[in-house]
PDB file of C-alpha atoms in Angstrom:
ATOM      1  CA  MET A   1      10.095 -14.932  49.518  1.00 40.00           C
ATOM      2  CA  LYS A   2      11.910 -18.064  48.438  1.00 41.00           C
ATOM      3  CA  GLN A   3       9.047 -19.595  46.513  1.00 45.00           C
ATOM      4  CA  GLU A   4       9.612 -19.378  42.760  1.00 45.00           C
ATOM      5  CA  ASP A   5       7.025 -19.072  40.013  1.00 46.00           C
ATOM      6  CA  LYS A   6       6.701 -21.633  37.223  1.00 45.00           C
ATOM      7  CA  LYS A   7       9.324 -19.824  35.164  1.00 47.00           C
ATOM      8  CA  GLY A   8      11.907 -20.106  37.923  1.00 51.00           C
ATOM      9  CA  LEU A   9      12.161 -16.423  38.896  1.00 61.00           C
ATOM     10  CA  ASN A  10      10.970 -15.373  42.331  1.00 59.00           C
ATOM     11  CA  ARG A  11       9.381 -12.016  43.051  1.00 55.00           C
ATOM     12  CA  ARG A  12      12.377 -10.584  44.879  1.00 57.00           C
ATOM     13  CA  ASP A  13      14.773 -11.464  42.061  1.00 61.00           C
ATOM     14  CA  PHE A  14      12.341 -10.146  39.465  1.00 51.00           C
ATOM     15  CA  LEU A  15      12.013  -6.777  41.172  1.00 53.00           C
ATOM     16  CA  LYS A  16      15.737  -6.596  41.835  1.00 55.00           C
ATOM     17  CA  ARG A  17      16.697  -7.200  38.224  1.00 56.00           C
ATOM     18  CA  LEU A  18      13.824  -5.110  36.893  1.00 52.00           C
ATOM     19  CA  GLY A  19      15.240  -2.116  38.723  1.00 49.00           C
ATOM     20  CA  ALA A  20      18.909  -2.709  37.880  1.00 46.00           C
ATOM     21  CA  GLY A  21      20.516   0.619  37.105  1.00 39.00           C
ATOM     22  CA  ALA A  22      17.351   2.624  37.698  1.00 39.00           C
ATOM     23  CA  SER A  23      17.223   5.591  40.033  1.00 35.00           C
ATOM     24  CA  VAL A  24      15.271   4.732  43.181  1.00 31.00           C
ATOM     25  CA  LEU A  25      14.139   6.611  46.242  1.00 32.00           C
ATOM     26  CA  GLY A  26      16.279   6.177  49.338  1.00 27.00           C
ATOM     27  CA  VAL A  27      13.679   4.284  51.322  1.00 29.00           C
ATOM     28  CA  GLY A  28      13.263   0.647  52.265  1.00 28.00           C
ATOM     29  CA  LEU A  29      10.942  -1.703  50.440  1.00 30.00           C
ATOM     30  CA  VAL A  30       7.484  -2.115  51.839  1.00 32.00           C
ATOM     31  CA  GLY A  31       5.613  -5.417  51.695  1.00 33.00           C
ATOM     32  CA  CYS A  32       3.797  -8.020  53.753  1.00 36.00           C
ATOM     33  CA  ASP A  33       4.987 -10.999  55.763  1.00 36.00           C
ATOM     34  CA  SER A  34       3.347 -14.423  55.655  1.00 35.00           C
ATOM     35  CA  LYS A  35       0.585 -13.092  57.892  1.00 37.00           C
ATOM     36  CA  ASN A  36       0.079 -10.028  55.684  1.00 37.00           C
ATOM     37  CA  ASN A  37       1.840  -7.753  58.135  1.00 37.00           C
ATOM     38  CA  VAL A  38       3.584  -4.798  56.526  1.00 36.00           C
ATOM     39  CA  VAL A  39       7.350  -4.894  56.918  1.00 39.00           C
ATOM     40  CA  THR A  40      10.111  -2.586  55.704  1.00 38.00           C
ATOM     41  CA  GLY A  41      13.839  -2.542  55.123  1.00 43.00           C
ATOM     42  CA  ASN A  42      16.235  -5.037  53.564  1.00 47.00           C
ATOM     43  CA  GLN A  43      14.422  -8.060  55.028  1.00 47.00           C
ATOM     44  CA  THR A  44      11.108  -7.271  53.315  1.00 54.00           C
ATOM     45  CA  ALA A  45       8.989 -10.341  52.554  1.00 56.00           C
ATOM     46  CA  LEU A  46       6.945  -9.715  49.424  1.00 57.00           C
ATOM     47  CA  PRO A  47       3.810 -11.681  48.537  1.00 72.00           C
ATOM     48  CA  ASP A  48       3.510 -13.712  45.372  1.00 78.00           C
ATOM     49  CA  ILE A  49       2.545 -11.794  42.241  1.00 78.00           C
ATOM     50  CA  PRO A  50      -1.009 -12.704  41.149  1.00 82.00           C
ATOM     51  CA  VAL A  51      -1.195 -14.123  37.641  1.00 85.00           C
ATOM     52  CA  ASP A  52      -4.776 -13.168  36.851  1.00 89.00           C
ATOM     53  CA  LYS A  53      -5.124  -9.547  37.998  1.00 91.00           C
ATOM     54  CA  MET A  54      -3.735  -7.589  35.034  1.00 95.00           C
ATOM     55  CA  GLU A  55      -6.000  -4.874  33.665  1.00 96.00           C
ATOM     56  CA  TYR A  56      -6.236  -4.271  29.931  1.00 97.00           C
ATOM     57  CA  ARG A  57      -7.297  -1.452  27.649  1.00 96.00           C
ATOM     58  CA  THR A  58      -8.907  -2.089  24.269  1.00 97.00           C
ATOM     59  CA  ASN A  59      -7.286  -0.484  21.245  1.00 95.00           C
ATOM     60  CA  PRO A  60     -10.338   1.048  19.501  1.00 94.00           C
ATOM     61  CA  LYS A  61      -8.722   0.619  16.084  1.00 92.00           C
ATOM     62  CA  THR A  62      -7.657  -3.019  16.303  1.00 92.00           C
ATOM     63  CA  GLY A  63      -9.637  -4.425  19.231  1.00 95.00           C
ATOM     64  CA  GLU A  64      -6.377  -5.585  20.832  1.00 95.00           C
ATOM     65  CA  LYS A  65      -6.358  -5.979  24.608  1.00 97.00           C
ATOM     66  CA  VAL A  66      -3.193  -4.188  25.728  1.00 97.00           C
ATOM     67  CA  SER A  67      -1.966  -4.544  29.303  1.00 97.00           C
ATOM     68  CA  LEU A  68      -2.333  -1.406  31.388  1.00 95.00           C
ATOM     69  CA  LEU A  69       1.182  -2.060  32.665  1.00 94.00           C
ATOM     70  CA  GLY A  70       3.801  -1.947  29.902  1.00 95.00           C
ATOM     71  CA  TYR A  71       7.388  -3.149  30.154  1.00 97.00           C
ATOM     72  CA  GLY A  72      10.086  -0.580  29.377  1.00 95.00           C
ATOM     73  CA  CYS A  73      13.241  -2.191  27.946  1.00 96.00           C
ATOM     74  CA  MET A  74      15.726   0.643  28.460  1.00 94.00           C
ATOM     75  CA  ARG A  75      17.670  -0.925  31.350  1.00 94.00           C
ATOM     76  CA  TRP A  76      18.247  -4.589  30.580  1.00 95.00           C
ATOM     77  CA  PRO A  77      20.695  -6.129  33.088  1.00 94.00           C
ATOM     78  CA  THR A  78      24.264  -6.928  32.113  1.00 93.00           C
ATOM     79  CA  VAL A  79      26.334  -9.960  33.028  1.00 92.00           C
ATOM     80  CA  GLY A  80      28.203  -7.702  35.451  1.00 87.00           C
ATOM     81  CA  GLY A  81      24.987  -7.007  37.342  1.00 86.00           C
ATOM     82  CA  GLY A  82      24.553  -3.420  36.199  1.00 82.00           C
ATOM     83  CA  SER A  83      22.305  -1.652  33.724  1.00 87.00           C
ATOM     84  CA  GLY A  84      22.772  -1.887  29.966  1.00 82.00           C
ATOM     85  CA  ARG A  85      21.771   1.746  29.761  1.00 83.00           C
ATOM     86  CA  ASP A  86      24.940   2.835  31.505  1.00 80.00           C
ATOM     87  CA  GLN A  87      27.416  -0.009  31.036  1.00 78.00           C
ATOM     88  CA  ALA A  88      29.034  -1.601  27.988  1.00 79.00           C
ATOM     89  CA  ASP A  89      29.056  -5.079  29.569  1.00 84.00           C
ATOM     90  CA  GLU A  90      27.328  -7.858  27.663  1.00 92.00           C
ATOM     91  CA  ILE A  91      23.575  -7.975  28.164  1.00 95.00           C
ATOM     92  CA  ASP A  92      22.550 -10.872  30.406  1.00 96.00           C
ATOM     93  CA  GLN A  93      20.297 -12.582  27.865  1.00 97.00           C
ATOM     94  CA  GLU A  94      19.333 -15.414  30.184  1.00 97.00           C
ATOM     95  CA  MET A  95      18.058 -12.932  32.740  1.00 97.00           C
ATOM     96  CA  VAL A  96      16.272 -10.898  30.044  1.00 97.00           C
ATOM     97  CA  ASN A  97      14.518 -14.089  28.968  1.00 98.00           C
ATOM     98  CA  ARG A  98      13.476 -14.829  32.531  1.00 97.00           C
ATOM     99  CA  LEU A  99      12.238 -11.275  33.129  1.00 97.00           C
ATOM    100  CA  ILE A 100      10.114 -11.314  29.981  1.00 97.00           C
ATOM    101  CA  ASP A 101       8.820 -14.812  30.769  1.00 97.00           C
ATOM    102  CA  THR A 102       7.780 -13.635  34.225  1.00 96.00           C
ATOM    103  CA  ALA A 103       6.105 -10.502  32.865  1.00 96.00           C
ATOM    104  CA  ILE A 104       4.155 -12.413  30.205  1.00 97.00           C
ATOM    105  CA  SER A 105       3.100 -15.139  32.654  1.00 96.00           C
ATOM    106  CA  HIS A 106       1.608 -12.400  34.832  1.00 95.00           C
ATOM    107  CA  GLY A 107      -0.338 -10.675  32.075  1.00 97.00           C
ATOM    108  CA  VAL A 108       2.025  -8.046  30.648  1.00 97.00           C
ATOM    109  CA  ASN A 109       1.871  -8.005  26.843  1.00 98.00           C
ATOM    110  CA  TYR A 110       3.224  -4.552  25.854  1.00 98.00           C
ATOM    111  CA  PHE A 111       7.023  -4.260  25.528  1.00 98.00           C
ATOM    112  CA  ASP A 112       8.598  -0.907  24.726  1.00 98.00           C
ATOM    113  CA  THR A 113      12.109  -0.686  23.277  1.00 98.00           C
ATOM    114  CA  SER A 114      14.205   1.509  20.963  1.00 97.00           C
ATOM    115  CA  PRO A 115      17.331   1.350  18.777  1.00 97.00           C
ATOM    116  CA  ALA A 116      18.878   3.806  21.257  1.00 95.00           C
ATOM    117  CA  TYR A 117      18.300   1.826  24.451  1.00 95.00           C
ATOM    118  CA  CYS A 118      21.111  -0.084  26.192  1.00 95.00           C
ATOM    119  CA  LYS A 119      23.693   1.472  23.898  1.00 93.00           C
ATOM    120  CA  GLY A 120      21.939   0.022  20.871  1.00 95.00           C
ATOM    121  CA  ARG A 121      21.476  -3.489  22.278  1.00 96.00           C
ATOM    122  CA  SER A 122      17.948  -3.466  23.670  1.00 97.00           C
ATOM    123  CA  GLU A 123      16.052  -4.378  20.501  1.00 98.00           C
ATOM    124  CA  ARG A 124      18.168  -7.462  19.901  1.00 98.00           C
ATOM    125  CA  ALA A 125      17.895  -8.724  23.483  1.00 98.00           C
ATOM    126  CA  THR A 126      14.168  -7.991  23.529  1.00 98.00           C
ATOM    127  CA  GLY A 127      13.656  -9.730  20.187  1.00 98.00           C
ATOM    128  CA  ILE A 128      15.501 -12.871  21.298  1.00 98.00           C
ATOM    129  CA  ALA A 129      13.390 -13.128  24.448  1.00 98.00           C
ATOM    130  CA  LEU A 130      10.051 -12.416  22.766  1.00 98.00           C
ATOM    131  CA  LYS A 131      10.752 -14.767  19.848  1.00 98.00           C
ATOM    132  CA  ARG A 132      10.356 -17.647  22.291  1.00 98.00           C
ATOM    133  CA  HIS A 133       6.664 -16.755  22.705  1.00 98.00           C
ATOM    134  CA  PRO A 134       3.795 -16.915  20.177  1.00 98.00           C
ATOM    135  CA  ARG A 135       3.722 -13.728  18.101  1.00 97.00           C
ATOM    136  CA  GLU A 136       0.100 -13.074  18.960  1.00 96.00           C
ATOM    137  CA  SER A 137       0.863 -13.135  22.705  1.00 97.00           C
ATOM    138  CA  PHE A 138       2.698  -9.793  22.810  1.00 98.00           C
ATOM    139  CA  TYR A 139       2.759  -6.311  21.303  1.00 98.00           C
ATOM    140  CA  VAL A 140       6.144  -4.782  20.635  1.00 98.00           C
ATOM    141  CA  ALA A 141       6.667  -1.031  20.508  1.00 98.00           C
ATOM    142  CA  THR A 142       9.842   0.479  19.139  1.00 98.00           C
ATOM    143  CA  LYS A 143      10.897   3.880  17.911  1.00 98.00           C
ATOM    144  CA  LEU A 144      12.629   5.728  15.107  1.00 98.00           C
ATOM    145  CA  SER A 145      15.356   7.157  17.332  1.00 96.00           C
ATOM    146  CA  ASN A 146      17.188   9.325  14.789  1.00 96.00           C
ATOM    147  CA  PHE A 147      18.306  11.958  17.301  1.00 92.00           C
ATOM    148  CA  SER A 148      21.704  12.809  15.810  1.00 92.00           C
ATOM    149  CA  PRO A 149      21.695  15.089  12.736  1.00 93.00           C
ATOM    150  CA  SER A 150      23.939  12.460  11.127  1.00 94.00           C
ATOM    151  CA  THR A 151      20.898  10.162  11.056  1.00 95.00           C
ATOM    152  CA  TRP A 152      18.435  12.742   9.704  1.00 96.00           C
ATOM    153  CA  SER A 153      18.939  11.775   6.057  1.00 97.00           C
ATOM    154  CA  ARG A 154      16.234   9.672   4.486  1.00 97.00           C
ATOM    155  CA  LYS A 155      18.621   6.756   3.984  1.00 98.00           C
ATOM    156  CA  ALA A 156      20.030   6.770   7.508  1.00 97.00           C
ATOM    157  CA  SER A 157      16.569   7.067   9.058  1.00 98.00           C
ATOM    158  CA  LEU A 158      15.070   4.283   6.964  1.00 98.00           C
ATOM    159  CA  ASP A 159      18.086   2.054   7.545  1.00 98.00           C
ATOM    160  CA  MET A 160      17.429   2.439  11.278  1.00 98.00           C
ATOM    161  CA  TYR A 161      13.748   1.665  10.785  1.00 98.00           C
ATOM    162  CA  HIS A 162      14.384  -1.486   8.729  1.00 98.00           C
ATOM    163  CA  ASN A 163      17.061  -2.680  11.148  1.00 98.00           C
ATOM    164  CA  SER A 164      14.470  -2.739  13.930  1.00 98.00           C
ATOM    165  CA  PHE A 165      12.653  -5.558  12.118  1.00 98.00           C
ATOM    166  CA  LYS A 166      15.895  -7.533  11.935  1.00 98.00           C
ATOM    167  CA  GLU A 167      16.816  -7.001  15.570  1.00 98.00           C
ATOM    168  CA  LEU A 168      13.327  -7.735  16.885  1.00 98.00           C
ATOM    169  CA  GLN A 169      12.888 -10.720  14.529  1.00 98.00           C
ATOM    170  CA  VAL A 170       9.415  -9.617  13.437  1.00 98.00           C
ATOM    171  CA  ASP A 171       7.757  -8.933  10.098  1.00 98.00           C
ATOM    172  CA  TYR A 172       5.499  -6.213  11.493  1.00 98.00           C
ATOM    173  CA  ILE A 173       5.764  -3.740  14.362  1.00 98.00           C
ATOM    174  CA  ASP A 174       2.711  -3.356  16.563  1.00 98.00           C
ATOM    175  CA  TYR A 175       3.433   0.186  17.775  1.00 98.00           C
ATOM    176  CA  LEU A 176       5.996   2.466  16.099  1.00 98.00           C
ATOM    177  CA  LEU A 177       6.806   5.877  17.545  1.00 98.00           C
ATOM    178  CA  LEU A 178       8.593   8.967  16.322  1.00 97.00           C
ATOM    179  CA  HIS A 179      10.981   9.119  19.267  1.00 96.00           C
ATOM    180  CA  GLY A 180      11.079  12.072  21.623  1.00 92.00           C
ATOM    181  CA  ILE A 181       9.553  14.796  19.474  1.00 91.00           C
ATOM    182  CA  GLY A 182      10.105  18.376  20.655  1.00 86.00           C
ATOM    183  CA  MET A 183      13.486  17.822  22.294  1.00 84.00           C
ATOM    184  CA  GLY A 184      16.478  20.099  21.714  1.00 78.00           C
ATOM    185  CA  ASP A 185      16.890  23.856  21.467  1.00 82.00           C
ATOM    186  CA  ASP A 186      14.533  24.045  18.471  1.00 88.00           C
ATOM    187  CA  GLY A 187      11.998  21.267  18.617  1.00 90.00           C
ATOM    188  CA  MET A 188      10.207  22.256  15.415  1.00 93.00           C
ATOM    189  CA  GLU A 189      13.447  22.342  13.451  1.00 94.00           C
ATOM    190  CA  ALA A 190      14.335  18.885  14.722  1.00 93.00           C
ATOM    191  CA  LEU A 191      10.877  17.553  13.869  1.00 95.00           C
ATOM    192  CA  ARG A 192      11.154  18.830  10.310  1.00 95.00           C
ATOM    193  CA  GLY A 193      14.706  17.567   9.897  1.00 95.00           C
ATOM    194  CA  ARG A 194      14.091  14.132  11.369  1.00 95.00           C
ATOM    195  CA  TYR A 195      10.738  13.235   9.869  1.00 97.00           C
ATOM    196  CA  ILE A 196       9.109  15.748   7.525  1.00 96.00           C
ATOM    197  CA  ASP A 197      11.580  17.395   5.139  1.00 96.00           C
ATOM    198  CA  ASN A 198      13.269  14.055   4.381  1.00 97.00           C
ATOM    199  CA  GLY A 199       9.982  12.322   3.556  1.00 97.00           C
ATOM    200  CA  VAL A 200      10.387   9.762   6.336  1.00 98.00           C
ATOM    201  CA  LEU A 201       6.974  10.402   7.896  1.00 98.00           C
ATOM    202  CA  ASP A 202       5.306   9.993   4.493  1.00 98.00           C
ATOM    203  CA  TYR A 203       7.160   6.685   4.114  1.00 98.00           C
ATOM    204  CA  LEU A 204       5.989   5.474   7.541  1.00 98.00           C
ATOM    205  CA  LEU A 205       2.400   6.357   6.698  1.00 98.00           C
ATOM    206  CA  LYS A 206       2.672   4.116   3.634  1.00 98.00           C
ATOM    207  CA  GLU A 207       4.215   1.376   5.762  1.00 98.00           C
ATOM    208  CA  ARG A 208       1.165   1.573   8.017  1.00 98.00           C
ATOM    209  CA  GLU A 209      -1.095   1.207   4.999  1.00 98.00           C
ATOM    210  CA  ALA A 210       0.885  -1.877   3.980  1.00 98.00           C
ATOM    211  CA  GLY A 211       0.485  -3.414   7.449  1.00 97.00           C
ATOM    212  CA  ARG A 212       4.157  -3.458   8.405  1.00 98.00           C
ATOM    213  CA  ILE A 213       3.278  -0.869  11.059  1.00 98.00           C
ATOM    214  CA  ARG A 214       0.045  -1.660  12.888  1.00 98.00           C
ATOM    215  CA  ASN A 215      -0.119   1.560  14.934  1.00 98.00           C
ATOM    216  CA  LEU A 216       1.819   4.781  14.320  1.00 98.00           C
ATOM    217  CA  GLY A 217       2.360   7.485  16.917  1.00 97.00           C
ATOM    218  CA  PHE A 218       4.976   9.541  18.708  1.00 97.00           C
ATOM    219  CA  SER A 219       6.570   9.838  22.126  1.00 95.00           C
ATOM    220  CA  TYR A 220       6.774  13.247  23.733  1.00 91.00           C
ATOM    221  CA  HIS A 221       9.379  14.668  26.119  1.00 83.00           C
ATOM    222  CA  GLY A 222       9.938  18.228  24.922  1.00 82.00           C
ATOM    223  CA  ASP A 223       8.489  21.490  23.641  1.00 84.00           C
ATOM    224  CA  ILE A 224       4.718  21.598  24.005  1.00 88.00           C
ATOM    225  CA  ALA A 225       4.445  23.645  20.787  1.00 91.00           C
ATOM    226  CA  VAL A 226       5.637  20.602  18.816  1.00 93.00           C
ATOM    227  CA  PHE A 227       3.159  18.388  20.648  1.00 93.00           C
ATOM    228  CA  ASP A 228       0.316  20.765  19.820  1.00 94.00           C
ATOM    229  CA  TYR A 229       1.445  20.978  16.199  1.00 95.00           C
ATOM    230  CA  LEU A 230       1.369  17.208  15.711  1.00 95.00           C
ATOM    231  CA  LEU A 231      -2.040  16.961  17.349  1.00 94.00           C
ATOM    232  CA  SER A 232      -3.291  19.682  15.004  1.00 96.00           C
ATOM    233  CA  LYS A 233      -2.198  17.470  12.091  1.00 95.00           C
ATOM    234  CA  HIS A 234      -4.256  14.505  13.258  1.00 96.00           C
ATOM    235  CA  ASP A 235      -6.712  14.729  10.351  1.00 96.00           C
ATOM    236  CA  GLU A 236      -3.762  14.322   7.980  1.00 96.00           C
ATOM    237  CA  TYR A 237      -1.629  11.795   9.866  1.00 97.00           C
ATOM    238  CA  LYS A 238      -4.357  10.023  11.848  1.00 97.00           C
ATOM    239  CA  TRP A 239      -2.171   9.174  14.821  1.00 97.00           C
ATOM    240  CA  ASP A 240      -3.087   5.887  16.467  1.00 97.00           C
ATOM    241  CA  PHE A 241      -1.524   6.647  19.839  1.00 95.00           C
ATOM    242  CA  VAL A 242       0.733   9.017  21.782  1.00 94.00           C
ATOM    243  CA  GLN A 243       3.173   8.039  24.525  1.00 92.00           C
ATOM    244  CA  ILE A 244       3.802  10.814  27.058  1.00 88.00           C
ATOM    245  CA  GLN A 245       6.366  10.982  29.838  1.00 79.00           C
ATOM    246  CA  LEU A 246       4.677  12.010  33.053  1.00 75.00           C
ATOM    247  CA  ASN A 247       5.854  11.617  36.619  1.00 73.00           C
ATOM    248  CA  TYR A 248       5.151  13.125  40.000  1.00 70.00           C
ATOM    249  CA  LEU A 249       7.942  15.686  39.668  1.00 70.00           C
ATOM    250  CA  ASP A 250       6.476  16.989  36.403  1.00 66.00           C
ATOM    251  CA  TRP A 251       2.998  17.102  37.895  1.00 68.00           C
ATOM    252  CA  LYS A 252       3.946  19.048  41.028  1.00 68.00           C
ATOM    253  CA  HIS A 253       6.832  21.190  39.826  1.00 66.00           C
ATOM    254  CA  ALA A 254       6.426  21.663  36.056  1.00 60.00           C
ATOM    255  CA  LYS A 255       6.764  25.470  36.154  1.00 63.00           C
ATOM    256  CA  GLU A 256      10.027  25.354  38.070  1.00 61.00           C
ATOM    257  CA  ILE A 257      11.538  22.550  35.971  1.00 57.00           C
ATOM    258  CA  ASN A 258      10.430  23.381  32.447  1.00 58.00           C
ATOM    259  CA  PRO A 259       8.441  26.615  31.946  1.00 56.00           C
ATOM    260  CA  ARG A 260       7.922  25.745  28.247  1.00 54.00           C
ATOM    261  CA  ASN A 261       5.616  22.904  29.246  1.00 51.00           C
ATOM    262  CA  THR A 262       3.121  24.982  31.225  1.00 49.00           C
TER     263      THR A 262
END
């Protein structure tokens, strides 16, 4: 459709840029024409996005109303029209601003980024765009993405953590995650090296007490034994949330793809 929303970004452009660089199924888009008839292919006419239909979930700890749909910031568009995840081109900040404006105007308030996304540029682009909105209007989630053993030292890990505040231009982080626990050949060894033996997790727990972290959790992509271990430590760590990767392929074919997770 040609009609634009009040932020100047129409639905087709929003969806096009939202999916820049992402893997998609080889099928045409499906939508409705002006008479609500379903149409497919490159000429799809998509209806306007409603601005008052977002569903929310209440954080039982804080009472915050968090949008059921979150915005992942791993593939911000570049000025060359590609994905910042794969390309070194400059991030298209104007388009990032417009995408975030459109998401917020339609009820999205949870934005998920990481120091590792877009070759290290996602947090800054996300922070610039969100800074233009009232702080209480969004919740920002970022991660301690110390994957490389060269970043496992206490200093390197905490430098990464503190830099997230600078890049995001915030004085507190709503949702902080230990990033991708359980990955690698030895998930438990990596967990200990990244967060436990170096005292980083103890430091983050104190940061939560001080209010610089509002909610502390972890994201999970790997060995289920590590996931179970961290859940077993809930009485000690009191996790506020867990972010789990789950898609149709995992659901239907988990045994064939990753026997460790069954």
